Amino acid sequence: MELTKLDAGELPAPLADLRKAYEELKAQNLKLDLTRGKPAAEQLDLANELLTLPGKDIFSAGGTDTRNYGGLLGLPELREIFSGPLGVPVPQLLALGNSSLAVMHETIVFSLLKGPVDGEPWVGQQVKFLCPVPGYDRHFSLLAQFGIEPVPVPMTEHGPDMDVVERLVAQDASIKGIWCVPKYANPTGAVYSEDTVRRLASMPAAAKDFRLFWDNAYALHHLTEESIEIANVLELATEAGNPNRPFIFASSSKITFAGAGVAFFGGSPENVAWLTKNQSFGTIGPDKVNQLRHVAFLKDTDGLLAHMVKQREVIAPKFDMVLHMLDKRLGGTGVAAWSKPKGGYFISLDVLDGTAKRVVQLAKEAGIVLTPAGATFPGGNDPRDRNIRLAPTFPEIREVALAMEGVVTCVLLAAVEKLSGN
């Protein structure tokens, strides 16, 4: 996304008019929130049948009593439902607890303390991760938690800038991983091209235990009738002789219940055995009753896909509203650019360089809470102070419209203040 180049002193609107509009905005005493990509109550309601399941039938298809201990791999029938959409064979896919973020945390901890299957423990080594930016703030927080150095790399509409990625990974053995949200990336909505996936899977790496932290959180979260597919990273990595390179993560947190979904981990047989062995010291098995009720609710992969159509029908109009307001008020002004995602949970808004923090401050003072400026960069440091992540899923559509009317006013006011030197 590139902003229109403005001539010196060129203003999209008079400063006095914008200040008047802003004071009128503040007078509305709004209390609106576009900070995090949470499912709306209407989305959660779609899965309320889960609350009555699995009923009295508490045995899995294989005869396992799901109320009891055991079953570290998770129920095979649930793994079967998600195997195709995630591109991971059932034997190489684990169904775990409710949080994929917790599984990412575990894989980092186990890599630090025990080492990956093809490497020594990372503790005591200098460890760096590549971070496509703008990206997901919780990925960056995980690195900060363990003192892992983030290395920002530019994000394009087809994924991370692979020329930069390949050069860095080939020359620096301390780079042990890269964060990837390969479909409908957070926050830009970018979809990794086949070329990007192939190069990630096959590129030479100075670190033999280099990992793709493949957070496929939005694999099924389409915003249009087009179901975009991406190349299979596990197959490509295996073909390239790097079968252990991908760590694949996903969950049903934004599919069923955010606090009571199921997390998934996929990888090579060696990676699956490695994670299972390390987890076995801390658990005797996941919540199989919850997994069974998901099987009873979704039934099969077709049932999963049908459920996601209902999800799309709830949230797509909210994204359309955001894009409508941006086009209506900011289109042609030259002071902002934004993504138009075909899936995922976010819209990435770039404002005039040096004004993102001011926009967020103005919005907050007007009763509209936005994700902090810089959150999409490691350490909260956006060097151009321009990116803002918009999350329209949780509010009602009327609130989305009100919030965006205020946001665009703040974008325009911050831009004119900067351009006019006031």
Short mmCIF file of C-alpha atoms in Angstrom, two decimals:
data_model
loop_
_atom_site.label_atom_id
_atom_site.label_comp_id
_atom_site.label_asym_id
_atom_site.label_seq_id
_atom_site.Cartn_x
_atom_site.Cartn_y
_atom_site.Cartn_z
CA MET A 1 0.00 0.00 0.00
CA GLU A 2 1.42 3.36 -0.99
CA LEU A 3 0.07 6.79 -0.18
CA THR A 4 -0.38 9.34 -2.92
CA LYS A 5 2.56 11.72 -3.09
CA LEU A 6 1.42 15.16 -1.95
CA ASP A 7 2.83 18.43 -3.11
CA ALA A 8 4.24 20.66 -0.39
CA GLY A 9 1.46 22.40 1.48
CA GLU A 10 -1.30 20.42 -0.25
CA LEU A 11 -4.21 19.89 2.18
CA PRO A 12 -7.17 17.51 1.82
CA ALA A 13 -9.44 19.86 3.82
CA PRO A 14 -9.21 23.17 5.75
CA LEU A 15 -7.78 22.75 9.24
CA ALA A 16 -10.51 24.86 10.85
CA ASP A 17 -13.24 22.69 9.34
CA LEU A 18 -11.57 19.51 10.57
CA ARG A 19 -11.11 20.87 14.08
CA LYS A 20 -14.79 21.79 14.20
CA ALA A 21 -15.74 18.29 13.00
CA TYR A 22 -13.48 16.78 15.64
CA GLU A 23 -15.07 18.80 18.44
CA GLU A 24 -18.47 17.62 17.24
CA LEU A 25 -17.13 14.07 17.33
CA LYS A 26 -15.96 14.42 20.93
CA ALA A 27 -19.33 15.87 21.92
CA GLN A 28 -20.97 12.55 21.04
CA ASN A 29 -19.35 10.92 24.12
CA LEU A 30 -18.66 7.71 22.21
CA LYS A 31 -17.43 4.50 23.82
CA LEU A 32 -16.28 2.33 20.92
CA ASP A 33 -13.54 -0.27 20.61
CA LEU A 34 -11.75 -1.53 17.48
CA THR A 35 -8.71 -2.96 19.26
CA ARG A 36 -8.72 -6.76 19.10
CA GLY A 37 -9.99 -9.37 16.67
CA LYS A 38 -12.57 -10.94 18.95
CA PRO A 39 -15.60 -12.83 17.64
CA ALA A 40 -18.89 -11.02 18.16
CA ALA A 41 -21.61 -12.57 20.29
CA GLU A 42 -23.56 -13.32 17.11
CA GLN A 43 -20.63 -15.42 15.88
CA LEU A 44 -20.38 -17.29 19.16
CA ASP A 45 -24.13 -17.93 19.08
CA LEU A 46 -23.61 -19.96 15.90
CA ALA A 47 -21.94 -22.65 18.00
CA ASN A 48 -24.29 -22.65 20.99
CA GLU A 49 -25.27 -26.22 20.21
CA LEU A 50 -21.87 -27.17 21.66
CA LEU A 51 -23.24 -26.35 25.10
CA THR A 52 -25.54 -29.39 24.95
CA LEU A 53 -22.96 -31.76 23.45
CA PRO A 54 -21.71 -34.46 23.50
CA GLY A 55 -24.67 -35.54 25.64
CA LYS A 56 -24.64 -39.06 27.03
CA ASP A 57 -22.58 -40.48 24.16
CA ILE A 58 -19.14 -39.90 25.59
CA PHE A 59 -17.25 -42.53 23.61
CA SER A 60 -15.14 -41.68 20.58
CA ALA A 61 -15.49 -43.49 17.26
CA GLY A 62 -12.69 -45.82 18.36
CA GLY A 63 -14.38 -46.62 21.65
CA THR A 64 -12.32 -44.33 23.89
CA ASP A 65 -14.06 -43.02 27.01
CA THR A 66 -13.35 -39.31 26.48
CA ARG A 67 -13.87 -38.57 30.17
CA ASN A 68 -10.69 -40.39 31.09
CA TYR A 69 -6.95 -39.80 30.83
CA GLY A 70 -4.83 -40.47 27.76
CA GLY A 71 -4.83 -39.75 24.08
CA LEU A 72 -2.00 -37.24 23.69
CA LEU A 73 -2.59 -36.99 19.93
CA GLY A 74 -6.24 -35.96 20.26
CA LEU A 75 -9.30 -37.62 18.75
CA PRO A 76 -8.62 -39.03 15.26
CA GLU A 77 -12.10 -38.07 14.02
CA LEU A 78 -11.54 -34.39 14.88
CA ARG A 79 -8.11 -34.43 13.29
CA GLU A 80 -9.75 -35.91 10.19
CA ILE A 81 -12.17 -32.97 9.98
CA PHE A 82 -9.35 -30.40 10.01
CA SER A 83 -6.72 -32.40 8.14
CA GLY A 84 -7.75 -31.32 4.63
CA PRO A 85 -8.29 -27.60 5.35
CA LEU A 86 -4.93 -27.41 7.15
CA GLY A 87 -3.05 -29.51 4.60
CA VAL A 88 -1.65 -31.91 7.19
CA PRO A 89 -2.11 -35.72 7.10
CA VAL A 90 -4.07 -37.03 10.08
CA PRO A 91 -1.11 -38.94 11.59
CA GLN A 92 0.92 -35.71 11.53
CA LEU A 93 -1.78 -33.49 13.05
CA LEU A 94 -2.33 -33.13 16.80
CA ALA A 95 -5.58 -31.91 18.39
CA LEU A 96 -4.63 -30.29 21.69
CA GLY A 97 -6.01 -27.77 24.18
CA ASN A 98 -7.92 -24.59 23.43
CA SER A 99 -5.09 -22.18 22.52
CA SER A 100 -2.73 -22.26 19.54
CA LEU A 101 -0.80 -19.40 21.14
CA ALA A 102 -0.08 -21.70 24.08
CA VAL A 103 1.27 -24.33 21.66
CA MET A 104 3.52 -21.73 20.02
CA HIS A 105 4.75 -20.81 23.49
CA GLU A 106 5.50 -24.48 24.21
CA THR A 107 7.43 -25.02 21.00
CA ILE A 108 9.67 -22.06 21.80
CA VAL A 109 10.20 -23.22 25.40
CA PHE A 110 10.99 -26.79 24.31
CA SER A 111 13.37 -25.50 21.62
CA LEU A 112 15.14 -23.33 24.15
CA LEU A 113 15.46 -25.99 26.84
CA LYS A 114 15.65 -29.26 24.89
CA GLY A 115 16.51 -28.21 21.36
CA PRO A 116 14.59 -29.11 18.19
CA VAL A 117 14.89 -32.64 16.79
CA ASP A 118 17.79 -31.57 14.58
CA GLY A 119 19.53 -29.08 16.83
CA GLU A 120 21.00 -28.28 20.24
CA PRO A 121 19.10 -26.38 22.96
CA TRP A 122 18.75 -22.74 21.99
CA VAL A 123 19.54 -21.59 25.52
CA GLY A 124 23.08 -20.25 25.59
CA GLN A 125 22.97 -19.42 21.88
CA GLN A 126 22.19 -16.09 20.28
CA VAL A 127 18.69 -16.57 18.86
CA LYS A 128 16.94 -14.33 16.35
CA PHE A 129 13.57 -14.57 14.57
CA LEU A 130 12.56 -12.86 11.37
CA CYS A 131 9.37 -10.86 11.80
CA PRO A 132 7.45 -9.76 8.69
CA VAL A 133 6.06 -6.28 9.37
CA PRO A 134 3.45 -5.14 9.86
CA GLY A 135 2.64 -8.32 11.78
CA TYR A 136 1.01 -9.88 14.83
CA ASP A 137 1.86 -8.27 18.16
CA ARG A 138 1.51 -11.47 20.21
CA HIS A 139 4.18 -13.15 18.09
CA PHE A 140 6.52 -10.31 18.96
CA SER A 141 5.59 -10.48 22.65
CA LEU A 142 6.52 -14.17 22.75
CA LEU A 143 10.01 -13.32 21.50
CA ALA A 144 10.39 -10.53 24.02
CA GLN A 145 9.36 -12.89 26.81
CA PHE A 146 12.40 -15.08 26.16
CA GLY A 147 14.91 -12.46 25.02
CA ILE A 148 14.83 -13.60 21.40
CA GLU A 149 15.92 -10.82 19.04
CA PRO A 150 13.30 -9.82 16.45
CA VAL A 151 14.57 -8.95 12.98
CA PRO A 152 11.92 -7.02 11.01
CA VAL A 153 11.58 -7.83 7.31
CA PRO A 154 9.24 -6.05 4.89
CA MET A 155 5.84 -7.57 4.14
CA THR A 156 4.49 -7.53 0.59
CA GLU A 157 1.08 -8.46 -0.82
CA HIS A 158 2.48 -11.95 -1.57
CA GLY A 159 4.14 -12.54 1.81
CA PRO A 160 7.48 -11.48 3.30
CA ASP A 161 10.08 -9.97 0.97
CA MET A 162 11.81 -13.21 0.04
CA ASP A 163 14.94 -11.60 -1.34
CA VAL A 164 15.56 -10.13 2.12
CA VAL A 165 14.52 -13.33 3.92
CA GLU A 166 16.73 -15.61 1.83
CA ARG A 167 19.77 -13.37 2.24
CA LEU A 168 19.44 -13.12 6.02
CA VAL A 169 18.66 -16.79 6.65
CA ALA A 170 21.53 -18.00 4.44
CA GLN A 171 24.18 -15.88 6.13
CA ASP A 172 23.20 -15.84 9.82
CA ALA A 173 23.08 -19.11 11.80
CA SER A 174 21.57 -17.32 14.81
CA ILE A 175 18.31 -16.85 12.86
CA LYS A 176 16.31 -19.84 14.08
CA GLY A 177 12.84 -19.00 12.85
CA ILE A 178 10.41 -16.76 11.03
CA TRP A 179 6.83 -15.92 11.98
CA CYS A 180 4.38 -16.60 9.16
CA VAL A 181 0.63 -15.97 8.95
CA PRO A 182 0.36 -17.41 5.44
CA LYS A 183 -3.30 -16.84 4.62
CA TYR A 184 -5.05 -13.52 5.28
CA ALA A 185 -2.07 -12.27 7.27
CA ASN A 186 -2.52 -10.23 10.42
CA PRO A 187 -3.01 -7.32 9.84
CA THR A 188 -2.69 -6.83 6.07
CA GLY A 189 -4.76 -9.77 4.82
CA ALA A 190 -1.92 -10.76 2.48
CA VAL A 191 -1.95 -14.28 1.04
CA TYR A 192 1.39 -16.02 0.53
CA SER A 193 1.97 -16.86 -3.12
CA GLU A 194 3.09 -20.31 -4.23
CA ASP A 195 6.51 -18.86 -5.04
CA THR A 196 6.80 -17.44 -1.51
CA VAL A 197 5.81 -20.72 0.14
CA ARG A 198 8.15 -22.71 -2.09
CA ARG A 199 11.10 -20.42 -1.37
CA LEU A 200 10.43 -20.51 2.39
CA ALA A 201 10.31 -24.30 2.29
CA SER A 202 13.43 -24.79 0.20
CA MET A 203 15.81 -21.86 0.82
CA PRO A 204 19.27 -22.61 2.23
CA ALA A 205 19.55 -21.84 5.94
CA ALA A 206 22.73 -21.34 7.93
CA ALA A 207 20.94 -22.80 10.96
CA LYS A 208 20.19 -26.48 10.36
CA ASP A 209 17.34 -26.24 12.89
CA PHE A 210 15.69 -23.21 11.23
CA ARG A 211 11.90 -23.25 11.64
CA LEU A 212 8.86 -21.77 9.90
CA PHE A 213 6.42 -20.85 12.67
CA TRP A 214 3.41 -21.29 10.37
CA ASP A 215 0.48 -19.70 12.21
CA ASN A 216 -2.41 -20.59 9.90
CA ALA A 217 -4.95 -18.90 12.16
CA TYR A 218 -7.24 -17.72 9.36
CA ALA A 219 -7.13 -20.73 7.05
CA LEU A 220 -10.95 -20.90 6.88
CA HIS A 221 -11.89 -17.30 7.53
CA HIS A 222 -12.98 -16.12 4.09
CA LEU A 223 -14.72 -12.77 3.62
CA THR A 224 -15.92 -13.51 0.08
CA GLU A 225 -17.38 -16.51 -1.69
CA GLU A 226 -13.89 -17.22 -3.03
CA SER A 227 -12.10 -19.84 -0.92
CA ILE A 228 -8.49 -18.92 -1.50
CA GLU A 229 -6.02 -21.77 -1.18
CA ILE A 230 -2.27 -21.62 -0.62
CA ALA A 231 0.55 -24.01 -1.44
CA ASN A 232 1.12 -26.88 0.99
CA VAL A 233 4.19 -25.91 2.99
CA LEU A 234 4.60 -29.34 4.57
CA GLU A 235 4.69 -31.10 1.20
CA LEU A 236 7.04 -28.54 -0.33
CA ALA A 237 9.42 -28.66 2.63
CA THR A 238 9.50 -32.45 2.49
CA GLU A 239 10.18 -32.38 -1.26
CA ALA A 240 13.02 -29.91 -0.67
CA GLY A 241 14.64 -32.15 1.94
CA ASN A 242 13.55 -29.94 4.86
CA PRO A 243 10.67 -31.97 6.36
CA ASN A 244 11.24 -30.68 9.89
CA ARG A 245 11.23 -26.99 8.89
CA PRO A 246 7.49 -26.17 9.31
CA PHE A 247 5.78 -25.96 12.69
CA ILE A 248 2.10 -25.58 11.72
CA PHE A 249 -0.39 -24.03 14.15
CA ALA A 250 -4.14 -23.45 13.97
CA SER A 251 -7.21 -23.48 16.19
CA SER A 252 -10.98 -23.35 16.22
CA SER A 253 -10.96 -20.34 18.57
CA LYS A 254 -12.54 -18.05 15.97
CA ILE A 255 -14.64 -20.89 14.55
CA THR A 256 -16.59 -22.10 17.59
CA PHE A 257 -15.91 -20.68 21.07
CA ALA A 258 -12.90 -18.44 21.57
CA GLY A 259 -12.31 -19.65 25.12
CA ALA A 260 -13.23 -23.28 24.54
CA GLY A 261 -12.00 -24.26 21.09
CA VAL A 262 -9.36 -26.75 20.01
CA ALA A 263 -5.76 -26.00 19.02
CA PHE A 264 -3.88 -27.95 16.36
CA PHE A 265 -0.22 -28.62 15.67
CA GLY A 266 1.08 -30.13 12.44
CA GLY A 267 4.50 -31.11 11.21
CA SER A 268 6.78 -33.91 10.18
CA PRO A 269 6.48 -37.24 12.03
CA GLU A 270 9.69 -36.33 13.85
CA ASN A 271 8.33 -32.94 14.96
CA VAL A 272 5.05 -34.49 16.10
CA ALA A 273 6.91 -37.11 18.16
CA TRP A 274 9.19 -34.38 19.57
CA LEU A 275 6.30 -32.20 20.72
CA THR A 276 4.29 -35.12 22.07
CA LYS A 277 7.23 -36.44 24.08
CA ASN A 278 7.94 -33.03 25.60
CA GLN A 279 4.28 -32.41 26.38
CA SER A 280 3.93 -35.81 28.02
CA PHE A 281 5.77 -34.56 31.10
CA GLY A 282 3.17 -31.85 31.66
CA THR A 283 -0.11 -33.48 30.61
CA ILE A 284 -1.71 -36.90 30.35
CA GLY A 285 -3.92 -35.75 27.50
CA PRO A 286 -6.10 -32.92 26.16
CA ASP A 287 -9.78 -32.28 26.86
CA LYS A 288 -11.23 -35.08 24.75
CA VAL A 289 -14.81 -34.32 25.88
CA ASN A 290 -14.46 -30.89 24.26
CA GLN A 291 -12.97 -32.49 21.17
CA LEU A 292 -15.85 -34.98 20.99
CA ARG A 293 -18.47 -32.26 21.20
CA HIS A 294 -16.72 -30.47 18.33
CA VAL A 295 -16.94 -33.67 16.30
CA ALA A 296 -20.64 -33.99 17.13
CA PHE A 297 -21.26 -30.35 16.19
CA LEU A 298 -19.20 -30.09 13.00
CA LYS A 299 -19.71 -33.74 11.91
CA ASP A 300 -17.24 -33.62 9.01
CA THR A 301 -15.18 -31.26 6.87
CA ASP A 302 -18.25 -30.23 4.84
CA GLY A 303 -19.97 -29.31 8.10
CA LEU A 304 -16.94 -27.22 9.09
CA LEU A 305 -16.99 -25.36 5.79
CA ALA A 306 -20.75 -24.77 6.01
CA HIS A 307 -20.29 -23.31 9.48
CA MET A 308 -17.66 -20.92 8.15
CA VAL A 309 -20.12 -19.62 5.56
CA LYS A 310 -22.36 -18.60 8.46
CA GLN A 311 -19.39 -16.90 10.11
CA ARG A 312 -18.67 -14.98 6.90
CA GLU A 313 -22.27 -13.80 6.66
CA VAL A 314 -21.93 -12.22 10.11
CA ILE A 315 -18.61 -10.40 9.73
CA ALA A 316 -18.27 -9.60 6.01
CA PRO A 317 -20.77 -6.69 6.20
CA LYS A 318 -18.65 -5.12 8.94
CA PHE A 319 -15.56 -5.23 6.74
CA ASP A 320 -17.59 -3.80 3.88
CA MET A 321 -18.65 -0.95 6.15
CA VAL A 322 -15.05 -0.14 7.10
CA LEU A 323 -13.94 -0.14 3.47
CA HIS A 324 -16.94 1.97 2.47
CA MET A 325 -16.11 4.62 5.07
CA LEU A 326 -12.44 4.66 4.11
CA ASP A 327 -13.25 5.00 0.41
CA LYS A 328 -15.91 7.64 1.05
CA ARG A 329 -13.89 9.92 3.32
CA LEU A 330 -10.23 9.18 2.53
CA GLY A 331 -10.31 8.02 -1.07
CA GLY A 332 -8.33 10.39 -3.27
CA THR A 333 -7.04 12.49 -0.35
CA GLY A 334 -3.52 11.08 -0.58
CA VAL A 335 -3.15 10.85 3.21
CA ALA A 336 -4.02 7.17 3.74
CA ALA A 337 -3.93 3.74 2.12
CA TRP A 338 -5.49 0.51 3.32
CA SER A 339 -5.72 -3.20 2.63
CA LYS A 340 -8.82 -4.78 1.12
CA PRO A 341 -8.59 -8.31 2.50
CA LYS A 342 -10.48 -11.31 1.15
CA GLY A 343 -10.33 -12.99 4.53
CA GLY A 344 -9.03 -12.83 8.07
CA TYR A 345 -9.92 -10.52 10.92
CA PHE A 346 -8.19 -7.21 10.21
CA ILE A 347 -7.74 -4.26 7.90
CA SER A 348 -4.34 -2.56 7.79
CA LEU A 349 -4.49 1.23 7.58
CA ASP A 350 -1.43 3.28 6.65
CA VAL A 351 -1.69 6.98 7.42
CA LEU A 352 0.66 9.86 6.65
CA ASP A 353 4.15 9.17 7.99
CA GLY A 354 4.57 10.46 11.51
CA THR A 355 0.86 10.64 12.32
CA ALA A 356 -0.29 7.17 13.47
CA LYS A 357 0.28 7.88 17.16
CA ARG A 358 -1.53 11.20 16.80
CA VAL A 359 -4.48 9.50 15.11
CA VAL A 360 -4.76 6.94 17.91
CA GLN A 361 -4.52 9.70 20.53
CA LEU A 362 -7.20 11.80 18.84
CA ALA A 363 -9.46 8.78 18.53
CA LYS A 364 -9.00 7.87 22.19
CA GLU A 365 -9.88 11.39 23.31
CA ALA A 366 -13.04 11.09 21.21
CA GLY A 367 -14.02 7.79 22.84
CA ILE A 368 -12.77 5.42 20.11
CA VAL A 369 -10.14 2.92 21.25
CA LEU A 370 -7.78 1.64 18.56
CA THR A 371 -4.89 -0.81 18.70
CA PRO A 372 -1.83 1.21 19.81
CA ALA A 373 0.19 2.68 16.97
CA GLY A 374 3.31 0.58 16.48
CA ALA A 375 1.73 -2.62 17.84
CA THR A 376 2.23 -4.29 14.47
CA PHE A 377 6.02 -3.94 14.83
CA PRO A 378 8.42 -5.58 17.32
CA GLY A 379 8.76 -3.53 20.47
CA GLY A 380 5.92 -1.30 19.34
CA ASN A 381 8.38 0.62 17.16
CA ASP A 382 6.95 1.52 13.76
CA PRO A 383 9.87 3.47 12.26
CA ARG A 384 7.54 5.45 10.00
CA ASP A 385 4.76 5.85 12.60
CA ARG A 386 2.10 5.15 10.04
CA ASN A 387 0.43 1.74 10.54
CA ILE A 388 -2.83 1.17 12.41
CA ARG A 389 -4.63 -2.17 12.70
CA LEU A 390 -8.42 -2.05 12.49
CA ALA A 391 -10.44 -4.91 14.01
CA PRO A 392 -14.13 -4.62 13.08
CA THR A 393 -15.45 -8.08 14.04
CA PHE A 394 -16.58 -7.52 17.64
CA PRO A 395 -18.75 -4.34 17.55
CA GLU A 396 -22.22 -4.23 16.04
CA ILE A 397 -22.26 -2.88 12.49
CA ARG A 398 -23.87 0.39 13.66
CA GLU A 399 -20.95 0.85 16.05
CA VAL A 400 -18.47 0.02 13.30
CA ALA A 401 -19.95 2.80 11.16
CA LEU A 402 -19.82 5.32 14.04
CA ALA A 403 -16.25 4.34 14.91
CA MET A 404 -15.04 4.64 11.34
CA GLU A 405 -16.68 8.02 10.87
CA GLY A 406 -14.60 9.14 13.83
CA VAL A 407 -11.41 7.39 12.71
CA VAL A 408 -11.37 9.04 9.30
CA THR A 409 -11.95 12.43 10.90
CA CYS A 410 -8.93 11.81 13.14
CA VAL A 411 -6.81 10.65 10.17
CA LEU A 412 -7.63 13.80 8.23
CA LEU A 413 -7.06 16.11 11.20
CA ALA A 414 -3.69 14.54 12.06
CA ALA A 415 -2.59 14.74 8.42
CA VAL A 416 -3.59 18.39 7.98
CA GLU A 417 -1.93 19.33 11.28
CA LYS A 418 1.32 17.80 10.03
CA LEU A 419 1.11 19.21 6.52
CA SER A 420 0.30 22.70 7.75
CA GLY A 421 2.82 22.62 10.59
CA ASN A 422 0.14 23.17 13.28
#
